[in-house]
Amino acid sequence: MKFERLAVIGCGLMGGSFALALKQAGLVTHVAGFSASESTRQKALDLGVIDAACGSAAQAVDGADLVLLAVPVGATEEALRSIAPHLANNALLMDVGSTKSDVVAAARAALGERLPCFVPAHPIAGKEKAGVEHAEAALYQACITILTPLPENTLSQISKAQQIWEAVGSHVHTMSAQQHDTTFAAVSHLPHLLAFAYMQGLAAQHDGAQHVSFAGPGFRDFSRIAASDPAIWRDILLSNRAEVLTQVAHFKQALSAFESALHDKDTAALNRMVTLASDLRSRWHPRSKRAAP
Amino acid sequence: MKFERLAVIGCGLMGGSFALALKQAGLVTHVAGFSASESTRQKALDLGVIDAACGSAAQAVDGADLVLLAVPVGATEEALRSIAPHLANNALLMDVGSTKSDVVAAARAALGERLPCFVPAHPIAGKEKAGVEHAEAALYQACITILTPLPENTLSQISKAQQIWEAVGSHVHTMSAQQHDTTFAAVSHLPHLLAFAYMQGLAAQHDGAQHVSFAGPGFRDFSRIAASDPAIWRDILLSNRAEVLTQVAHFKQALSAFESALHDKDTAALNRMVTLASDLRSRWHPRSKRAAP
């Protein structure tokens, strides 16, 4: 498996890392990149992440046999519309979006007869630092990548997609877009929302900045994801809003139970709830490490 | 500065690490340890954390010129009552409790004329793994330790306390017990409560375990503190409940604003709030690293 021309639409952390990883794996000859910002395109070129900086998404996609869309999910439909007429019939098109139902709907609306080219993908990787300057070939090593194939995809396309993600070190799982969105609302989108709300709640306090200056390692890890890229996360939360709001409701119910126990000085109830939470978290191990050889 | 006999009441992660750190710094000749559990005492002895395992707190404290109380905060008053009659007049007594107003009230109730011996301390260190088997001499390296001295303390006692924590690598700050409890409700107790409630909210869902199996690095860091020792944290939350409930109220207000923005698909509001949270978290750096030489 080798691709002549990879087009990366959105040369940020995710797109840039994909380009570097495919180069390192020897899977691609030439990488054409497009980003809306000219300075980002130039930076990606200067860093050797892409081989050619294109003036439009259409130009990047022309002649590409592999296309990766790596833009904030809110920009998906517009980006797909702009590349659809230029997409080769046999090209493989993937995205890296953190939500899937919305992305699939955008693809159905935008891609027309090129819909079968598109195998939706979500690599569970990232850092709180965005931008092509943080891109690295190892970003997808030992991470999970979820594929949510369309009924229109051919088995050969799906298998090609799987092989690519495995070639960059990722463990591939397949599920429906709906199941993906429910799962990641629970284990990713809600934690981000809670971390954002936590920081917002601190910022609203007169002494918030003073408090934060004494924070230790618990705060550091708990709030790390609050430093994530705002545009990316605004889009993810909006894109998966129904599932996210369902998860918020589950969380608020649990929080109320803790509040009541504190109000009532109910040591037994508090003990039970903290123990259950601690046990569940202690038993958790990342799937990617479990699955690793 | 050198102590003849350190008594550690509660030979767990915190107490055990303190003993190891003082030995490594050459500050102590002999360490006597007491834990309610005989097997814990024996383990601490076998691991070389303590030099003598005592059958009671009173016995451990007899003849000690330095005493560290390292039990769950809910057990503070009873422990102080049991050692008060055996405490030497010139001994320095410290604790490691994560709350301070409650601990000071317990000391006032229990210590009688030995109250001036007690310099309340809170080293901002720990791991999610409790127990003497995880104790290490380096635990307090580069952490912050808060002292909340009593009006009854002598300057010489306070200075001795400060030197001890500095000798084990800690950066010492002094504040009132009330200020301590407000600050740590905001930057430690609330994050723990939210992480517990988050895990509890997952556990209550039919597919919770399945969801969690797909979780990645964001979940890992966000929920790490939910694996903390249940007895320790039940006590901390109860001990500082008024401040914790105030912080929960701040948080709920922020969470409501996020919920409304999602309900209303208010992209601008969501963008503003996520950006504020992300900026605040991005600007944060741990004080201990800033303060390090």
XYZ file of C-alpha atoms in Angstrom:
586
model
C 0.000 0.000 0.000
C 1.508 3.286 -1.106
C -0.095 6.604 -2.015
C 1.175 8.953 -4.695
C -0.290 12.128 -3.299
C -1.707 12.831 0.138
C -3.749 16.020 0.444
C -4.045 17.415 3.964
C -6.846 19.948 4.377
C -6.070 21.743 7.631
C -2.336 21.633 8.444
C -2.650 21.753 12.251
C -1.593 19.338 14.973
C -3.720 16.441 13.705
C -3.263 16.933 9.958
C 0.429 17.733 10.289
C 1.078 14.696 12.488
C -0.761 12.462 9.990
C 1.456 13.726 7.155
C 4.634 13.166 9.199
C 3.497 9.693 10.317
C 2.654 8.583 6.756
C 5.979 9.844 5.495
C 7.807 8.038 8.267
C 5.910 4.830 7.491
C 6.896 5.182 3.837
C 3.247 5.235 2.764
C 3.249 8.430 0.752
C 5.384 10.026 -1.943
C 4.148 13.609 -1.966
C 2.114 15.657 0.513
C 0.087 18.649 -0.647
C -1.302 20.830 2.101
C -3.932 23.527 2.418
C -4.842 25.716 5.388
C -7.043 28.793 5.267
C -4.230 30.770 6.890
C -1.341 31.441 4.533
C 1.147 31.676 7.415
C 0.090 28.202 8.627
C 0.616 26.764 5.120
C 4.039 28.389 4.966
C 4.970 27.109 8.441
C 3.925 23.551 7.487
C 6.091 23.824 4.374
C 9.073 25.262 6.294
C 8.845 22.489 8.886
C 8.863 19.844 6.149
C 5.407 18.616 7.163
C 4.066 19.147 3.633
C 5.912 19.195 0.299
C 3.682 21.747 -1.400
C 1.548 24.540 0.046
C -1.593 24.964 -2.052
C -3.662 28.133 -2.440
C -6.968 26.264 -2.180
C -8.380 22.987 -0.885
C -9.416 22.156 -4.465
C -5.838 22.554 -5.679
C -4.479 20.344 -2.865
C -6.976 17.591 -3.644
C -6.379 17.595 -7.417
C -4.705 14.306 -8.295
C -4.659 13.065 -4.677
C -5.346 9.373 -4.030
C -5.556 9.998 -0.259
C -7.202 13.014 1.402
C -7.283 13.848 5.107
C -9.683 16.505 6.330
C -8.411 17.916 9.630
C -10.418 21.071 10.307
C -12.646 21.973 13.289
C -15.823 19.878 12.877
C -17.916 23.017 12.342
C -15.955 23.694 9.130
C -16.468 20.175 7.755
C -19.386 20.740 5.380
C -17.902 23.804 3.725
C -14.555 22.067 3.276
C -16.181 18.958 1.802
C -18.218 21.092 -0.620
C -15.082 22.799 -1.863
C -13.198 19.551 -2.528
C -16.055 17.336 -3.826
C -15.796 18.367 -7.493
C -12.026 17.756 -7.476
C -11.998 14.391 -5.742
C -10.852 11.433 -7.854
C -13.331 8.603 -8.120
C -11.012 6.108 -6.407
C -9.590 8.466 -3.782
C -9.840 7.586 -0.115
C -11.101 10.505 1.971
C -10.993 10.487 5.788
C -11.478 13.033 8.546
C -10.240 13.194 12.154
C -13.304 14.823 13.692
C -14.233 14.156 17.322
C -17.936 13.849 16.446
C -19.341 11.599 13.789
C -23.142 11.869 13.251
C -22.775 15.531 12.377
C -19.784 14.886 10.123
C -21.620 12.084 8.308
C -24.624 14.375 7.777
C -22.288 17.026 6.368
C -20.720 14.458 4.045
C -24.138 13.324 2.786
C -25.064 16.938 2.116
C -21.802 17.914 0.445
C -20.142 15.004 -1.321
C -22.778 13.906 -3.841
C -21.580 10.960 -5.925
C -18.228 11.022 -4.160
C -19.813 9.976 -0.841
C -18.431 6.389 -1.090
C -14.879 7.845 -0.985
C -15.411 8.973 2.586
C -14.529 6.706 5.537
C -15.190 8.719 8.726
C -12.374 8.391 11.275
C -11.616 9.646 14.759
C -8.132 9.043 16.159
C -8.264 9.423 19.967
C -5.068 11.430 20.134
C -4.081 15.014 20.648
C -2.405 17.398 22.979
C -3.591 20.560 24.643
C -1.179 22.439 22.357
C -2.621 22.997 18.900
C -0.779 24.027 15.739
C 1.500 22.485 13.158
C 4.565 23.393 15.241
C 3.489 20.660 17.706
C 2.874 18.055 15.010
C 4.854 14.847 15.405
C 5.067 11.532 13.569
C 4.448 9.622 16.819
C 1.136 11.315 17.736
C -0.968 8.316 16.671
C 1.296 5.658 18.169
C -0.602 3.393 20.580
C -3.786 5.453 20.332
C -7.220 4.109 19.403
C -8.755 5.142 16.097
C -12.489 4.724 15.649
C -13.868 4.192 12.156
C -17.605 4.695 11.568
C -17.994 3.381 7.996
C -20.929 4.320 5.772
C -23.196 1.729 4.125
C -21.908 3.173 0.845
C -18.245 2.329 1.600
C -16.663 -0.659 -0.100
C -14.973 -3.257 2.078
C -11.767 -2.541 0.230
C -11.934 1.173 1.163
C -12.618 0.348 4.810
C -9.777 -2.122 4.883
C -7.422 0.434 3.315
C -8.441 3.005 5.964
C -7.804 0.481 8.718
C -4.366 -0.405 7.339
C -3.344 3.252 7.207
C -4.192 3.908 10.845
C -2.512 0.673 11.881
C 0.576 1.641 9.897
C 0.915 4.804 12.008
C 0.684 2.742 15.200
C -2.998 3.066 16.014
C -5.450 0.366 17.237
C -8.551 0.462 15.059
C -12.126 -0.131 16.263
C -15.300 0.104 14.216
C -18.701 1.259 15.474
C -21.716 3.257 14.306
C -21.563 7.055 14.252
C -24.316 7.167 16.876
C -22.508 4.778 19.213
C -19.344 6.803 18.743
C -21.062 10.045 19.678
C -22.706 8.574 22.770
C -19.449 7.008 23.932
C -17.302 10.078 23.413
C -19.857 12.452 24.897
C -19.428 10.381 28.064
C -15.648 9.884 28.143
C -14.328 12.947 26.343
C -16.801 15.748 25.623
C -18.306 15.864 29.122
C -14.873 15.896 30.853
C -13.836 18.779 28.602
C -17.055 20.661 29.349
C -16.616 20.099 33.108
C -13.003 21.249 32.973
C -14.018 24.378 31.032
C -16.862 25.108 33.475
C -14.516 24.543 36.419
C -12.012 27.108 35.114
C -14.858 29.487 34.269
C -16.167 29.121 37.834
C -12.719 29.984 39.201
C -12.361 32.957 36.860
C -15.677 34.339 38.112
C -14.369 34.515 41.683
C -12.707 37.605 43.047
C -9.839 35.530 44.506
C -9.784 32.976 41.677
C -6.334 33.863 40.348
C -4.899 33.861 43.883
C -6.448 30.446 44.596
C -5.080 28.967 41.389
C -1.559 30.094 42.247
C -1.507 27.505 45.063
C -2.805 24.630 42.950
C -0.893 21.361 42.889
C -0.670 18.185 40.807
C -4.360 17.235 41.273
C -5.478 20.519 39.714
C -2.804 20.241 37.024
C -4.076 16.912 35.702
C -7.796 17.507 36.285
C -7.797 20.814 34.413
C -5.229 20.024 31.692
C -7.903 19.519 29.035
C -9.371 22.962 29.801
C -6.344 24.364 27.938
C -7.511 22.655 24.729
C -8.025 24.644 21.551
C -11.188 26.765 21.974
C -12.332 26.703 18.318
C -11.994 22.918 18.103
C -13.938 22.369 21.325
C -16.646 24.945 20.743
C -17.362 23.046 17.519
C -17.259 19.587 19.130
C -19.641 20.575 21.941
C -22.104 22.166 19.502
C -21.807 19.335 17.004
C -22.635 16.685 19.628
C -24.859 18.873 21.784
C -27.751 16.435 22.306
C -25.476 13.677 23.609
C -23.410 16.147 25.630
C -26.527 17.560 27.317
C -27.651 14.014 28.167
C -24.293 13.410 29.807
C -24.513 16.712 31.686
C -27.857 15.532 33.081
C -26.289 12.262 34.330
C -23.457 14.229 35.889
C -25.749 16.741 37.609
C -27.705 13.921 39.195
C -24.497 12.484 40.658
C -23.324 15.925 41.786
C -26.655 16.526 43.557
C -26.243 13.292 45.477
C -22.809 14.463 46.678
C -24.213 17.871 47.606
C -27.018 16.294 49.637
C -24.596 14.015 51.457
C -22.427 17.020 52.379
C -25.414 19.128 53.425
C -26.682 16.289 55.616
C -23.203 15.294 56.880
C -24.137 11.825 55.665
C -20.778 10.097 56.148
C -22.057 6.683 55.071
C -23.530 7.938 51.789
C -20.433 9.981 51.033
C -18.209 7.023 51.793
C -20.248 4.774 49.518
C -20.175 7.215 46.589
C -16.488 8.106 46.881
C -15.581 4.422 47.178
C -17.621 3.494 44.103
C -15.992 6.291 42.089
C -12.513 5.410 43.313
C -12.976 1.696 42.578
C -14.263 2.336 39.053
C -11.368 4.668 38.269
C -8.764 2.370 39.861
C -9.899 -0.538 37.708
C -9.650 1.477 34.479
C -6.740 0.905 32.110
C -6.328 2.496 28.705
C -7.520 0.098 26.002
C -4.704 1.040 23.649
C -2.075 -0.187 26.134
C -4.085 -3.348 26.828
C -4.373 -4.015 23.122
C -0.696 -3.358 22.439
C 1.390 -6.433 21.666
C 18.775 20.974 63.606
C 18.518 17.298 64.473
C 15.794 15.317 66.203
C 16.420 12.377 68.526
C 13.078 10.688 68.043
C 10.428 11.233 65.394
C 7.036 9.736 66.151
C 4.848 9.103 63.108
C 1.186 8.554 63.955
C -0.308 7.003 60.836
C 2.321 5.138 58.800
C 0.745 5.578 55.373
C 1.922 7.320 52.210
C 2.303 10.758 53.815
C 3.669 9.704 57.216
C 5.954 7.064 55.735
C 7.344 9.468 53.133
C 8.008 12.064 55.848
C 9.990 9.503 57.870
C 12.018 8.464 54.828
C 12.660 12.080 53.796
C 13.840 13.095 57.288
C 16.145 10.099 57.480
C 17.566 10.897 54.064
C 18.118 14.522 55.097
C 19.933 13.295 58.225
C 17.486 15.140 60.460
C 16.426 12.268 62.670
C 18.121 9.478 64.635
C 15.210 7.173 65.464
C 11.705 6.846 64.044
C 8.910 5.349 66.146
C 5.710 4.579 64.280
C 2.126 3.790 65.170
C -0.754 2.775 62.939
C -4.077 1.401 64.126
C -3.560 -1.594 61.864
C -0.903 -3.979 63.150
C -0.107 -5.213 59.647
C 0.559 -1.625 58.505
C 2.945 -1.085 61.455
C 4.723 -4.314 60.591
C 4.949 -3.403 56.897
C 6.408 0.025 57.762
C 8.986 -1.696 59.964
C 9.831 -4.318 57.338
C 10.269 -1.619 54.682
C 12.674 0.296 56.944
C 10.342 3.299 57.042
C 10.225 3.218 60.860
C 12.753 1.816 63.336
C 10.241 0.738 65.970
C 6.593 -0.286 65.642
C 4.673 0.861 68.720
C 1.489 -0.689 70.117
C -0.128 2.693 70.790
C 0.138 6.327 69.733
C 1.039 7.205 73.326
C 3.971 4.812 73.295
C 5.250 6.195 69.981
C 5.104 9.764 71.261
C 6.840 9.053 74.572
C 10.223 10.758 74.459
C 9.699 12.146 70.946
C 10.955 15.660 70.168
C 9.168 15.642 66.795
C 5.705 14.200 66.118
C 3.914 13.951 62.771
C 0.220 13.172 62.735
C -0.713 11.658 59.368
C -4.194 10.178 59.748
C -7.417 10.960 57.830
C -8.568 14.384 59.080
C -11.689 12.869 60.620
C -9.460 10.896 63.014
C -7.465 13.963 64.110
C -9.206 14.830 67.383
C -9.173 11.298 68.746
C -5.501 10.869 67.845
C -4.559 14.187 69.452
C -6.459 13.264 72.630
C -4.559 10.017 72.905
C -1.127 11.615 72.560
C -1.654 14.883 74.495
C -0.751 13.494 77.949
C 2.449 11.955 76.567
C 3.704 14.923 74.575
C 6.918 16.545 75.833
C 6.637 20.242 76.641
C 9.190 21.218 73.984
C 8.110 18.751 71.289
C 7.151 20.005 67.847
C 3.880 18.476 66.647
C 2.669 18.838 63.045
C -0.013 17.273 60.889
C -0.400 16.841 57.138
C -4.170 17.324 56.908
C -5.744 18.747 53.776
C -8.117 20.935 55.811
C -7.066 23.306 58.541
C -9.930 25.079 60.370
C -11.357 21.757 61.444
C -7.947 20.408 62.466
C -7.198 23.548 64.495
C -10.576 23.237 66.262
C -9.760 19.596 67.056
C -6.357 20.642 68.430
C -7.933 23.319 70.627
C -10.370 20.745 71.965
C -7.829 17.982 72.517
C -4.354 19.325 73.290
C -4.944 21.403 76.451
C -1.700 22.986 77.657
C 0.228 21.294 74.848
C -1.546 23.386 72.193
C 1.559 25.575 71.566
C 3.447 22.457 70.417
C 1.186 22.166 67.373
C 2.096 23.889 64.090
C -0.589 22.906 61.540
C 0.882 21.909 58.167
C -0.409 20.818 54.787
C 2.104 19.579 52.236
C 0.506 19.732 48.758
C 1.803 16.345 47.733
C 0.428 12.875 47.293
C -0.385 10.232 44.788
C -3.583 8.410 43.986
C -1.975 5.298 45.484
C -2.194 5.261 49.273
C -0.283 3.069 51.690
C 3.201 2.835 53.195
C 4.336 0.622 50.296
C 4.150 3.723 48.074
C 6.032 5.956 50.513
C 9.158 7.600 49.119
C 11.752 10.035 50.420
C 11.215 12.320 47.389
C 7.439 12.797 47.842
C 7.798 16.329 49.233
C 10.490 17.465 46.782
C 9.433 20.634 44.939
C 5.949 20.636 46.477
C 4.381 23.521 48.366
C 3.764 23.144 52.093
C 1.279 25.484 53.737
C 1.715 26.318 57.431
C -1.224 27.878 59.288
C 0.418 28.811 62.619
C -1.595 29.396 65.804
C -1.359 32.614 67.834
C -0.035 30.357 70.604
C 2.974 29.158 68.559
C 6.404 30.592 69.286
C 8.365 32.060 66.403
C 11.053 29.528 67.107
C 8.607 26.616 66.707
C 7.274 28.054 63.455
C 10.780 28.564 62.146
C 11.727 25.000 63.070
C 8.646 23.704 61.233
C 9.549 25.738 58.180
C 13.140 24.454 58.186
C 11.985 20.839 58.360
C 9.728 21.150 55.314
C 12.422 23.029 53.431
C 14.939 20.329 54.348
C 12.762 17.734 52.587
C 12.620 19.919 49.467
C 9.346 21.740 49.989
C 8.514 25.436 49.391
C 6.828 26.832 52.492
C 4.001 29.383 52.523
C 2.142 30.707 55.559
C -1.522 31.730 55.652
C -4.524 31.586 57.974
C -6.460 28.332 58.379
C -9.529 30.024 56.877
C -7.635 31.268 53.825
C -6.156 27.806 53.414
C -9.550 26.142 53.463
C -11.075 28.597 50.973
C -8.127 28.248 48.616
C -7.980 24.456 48.693
C -11.730 24.034 48.426
C -11.346 25.858 45.102
C -8.220 24.210 43.692
C -8.259 20.744 45.252
C -11.432 19.683 47.062
C -13.838 20.784 44.315
C -11.807 19.070 41.524
C -11.831 15.864 43.579
C -15.575 16.132 44.177
C -16.215 16.753 40.459
C -14.023 13.815 39.472
C -15.851 11.548 41.962
C -19.249 12.763 40.728
C -18.160 12.270 37.121
C -17.190 8.626 37.756
C -20.380 8.113 39.765
C -22.389 9.533 36.840
C -20.693 7.060 34.481
C -21.238 4.150 36.856
C -24.962 4.929 36.972
C -25.284 4.460 33.204
C -26.152 1.124 31.675
C -23.321 1.428 29.122
C -20.922 3.229 31.484
C -18.306 0.479 31.640
C -18.429 0.067 27.859
C -18.000 3.845 27.352
C -15.051 3.981 29.729
C -13.259 1.214 27.863
C -12.775 3.632 24.928
C -11.475 6.508 27.035
C -8.204 8.182 26.094
C -5.587 10.490 27.627
C -8.051 13.329 28.355
C -10.165 11.043 30.521
C -7.053 9.527 32.094
C -5.764 12.850 33.424
C -9.140 14.438 34.198
C -10.296 11.502 36.308
C -6.962 10.472 37.875
C -7.827 12.060 41.222
C -11.079 10.082 41.378
C -8.895 7.065 42.236
C -7.768 8.791 45.454
C -8.152 7.072 48.818
C -11.877 7.077 49.715
C -11.460 7.379 53.518
C -9.075 10.319 53.197
C -11.359 12.163 50.786
C -14.651 11.427 52.533
C -13.060 13.073 55.581
C -11.659 16.069 53.689
C -14.970 16.829 51.982
C -16.888 16.592 55.260
C -14.273 18.532 57.188
C -14.355 21.455 54.745
C -17.980 21.078 53.708
C -19.057 24.732 53.965
C -16.268 25.915 51.669
C -16.706 22.951 49.348
C -20.445 23.653 48.991
C -19.668 27.304 48.201
C -17.324 26.151 45.453
C -19.928 23.712 44.136
C -22.317 26.674 43.839
C -19.774 28.671 41.798
C -19.225 25.656 39.583
C -22.927 24.994 39.031
C -23.435 28.577 37.917
C -20.689 28.179 35.316
C -22.062 24.788 34.220
C -25.535 26.296 33.765
C -24.119 28.961 31.493
C -22.544 26.246 29.327
C -25.796 24.273 29.291
C -27.779 27.335 28.186
C -25.302 28.099 25.422
C -25.589 24.516 24.145
C -29.397 24.501 24.402
C -29.566 27.784 22.501
C -26.796 26.850 20.030
C -25.200 30.124 21.109
C -21.863 29.774 19.330
C -20.613 33.205 20.407
C -21.296 32.623 24.111
C -19.788 29.150 23.974
C -16.733 30.480 22.185
C -16.288 33.228 24.760
C -16.544 30.851 27.733
C -14.310 28.122 26.294
C -11.712 30.727 25.315
C -11.709 32.293 28.794
C -11.290 28.869 30.410
C -8.576 27.833 27.984
C -6.652 31.092 28.443
C -6.778 30.883 32.238
C -5.563 27.288 32.225
C -2.868 27.941 29.603
C -1.408 30.756 31.702
C -1.205 28.590 34.843
C 2.134 27.225 36.003
C 2.750 25.326 39.218
C 4.078 27.684 41.891
C 6.551 25.117 43.191
C 8.330 24.969 39.828
C 8.295 28.767 39.547
C 9.733 29.049 43.021
C 12.405 26.413 42.437
C 15.946 27.760 42.212
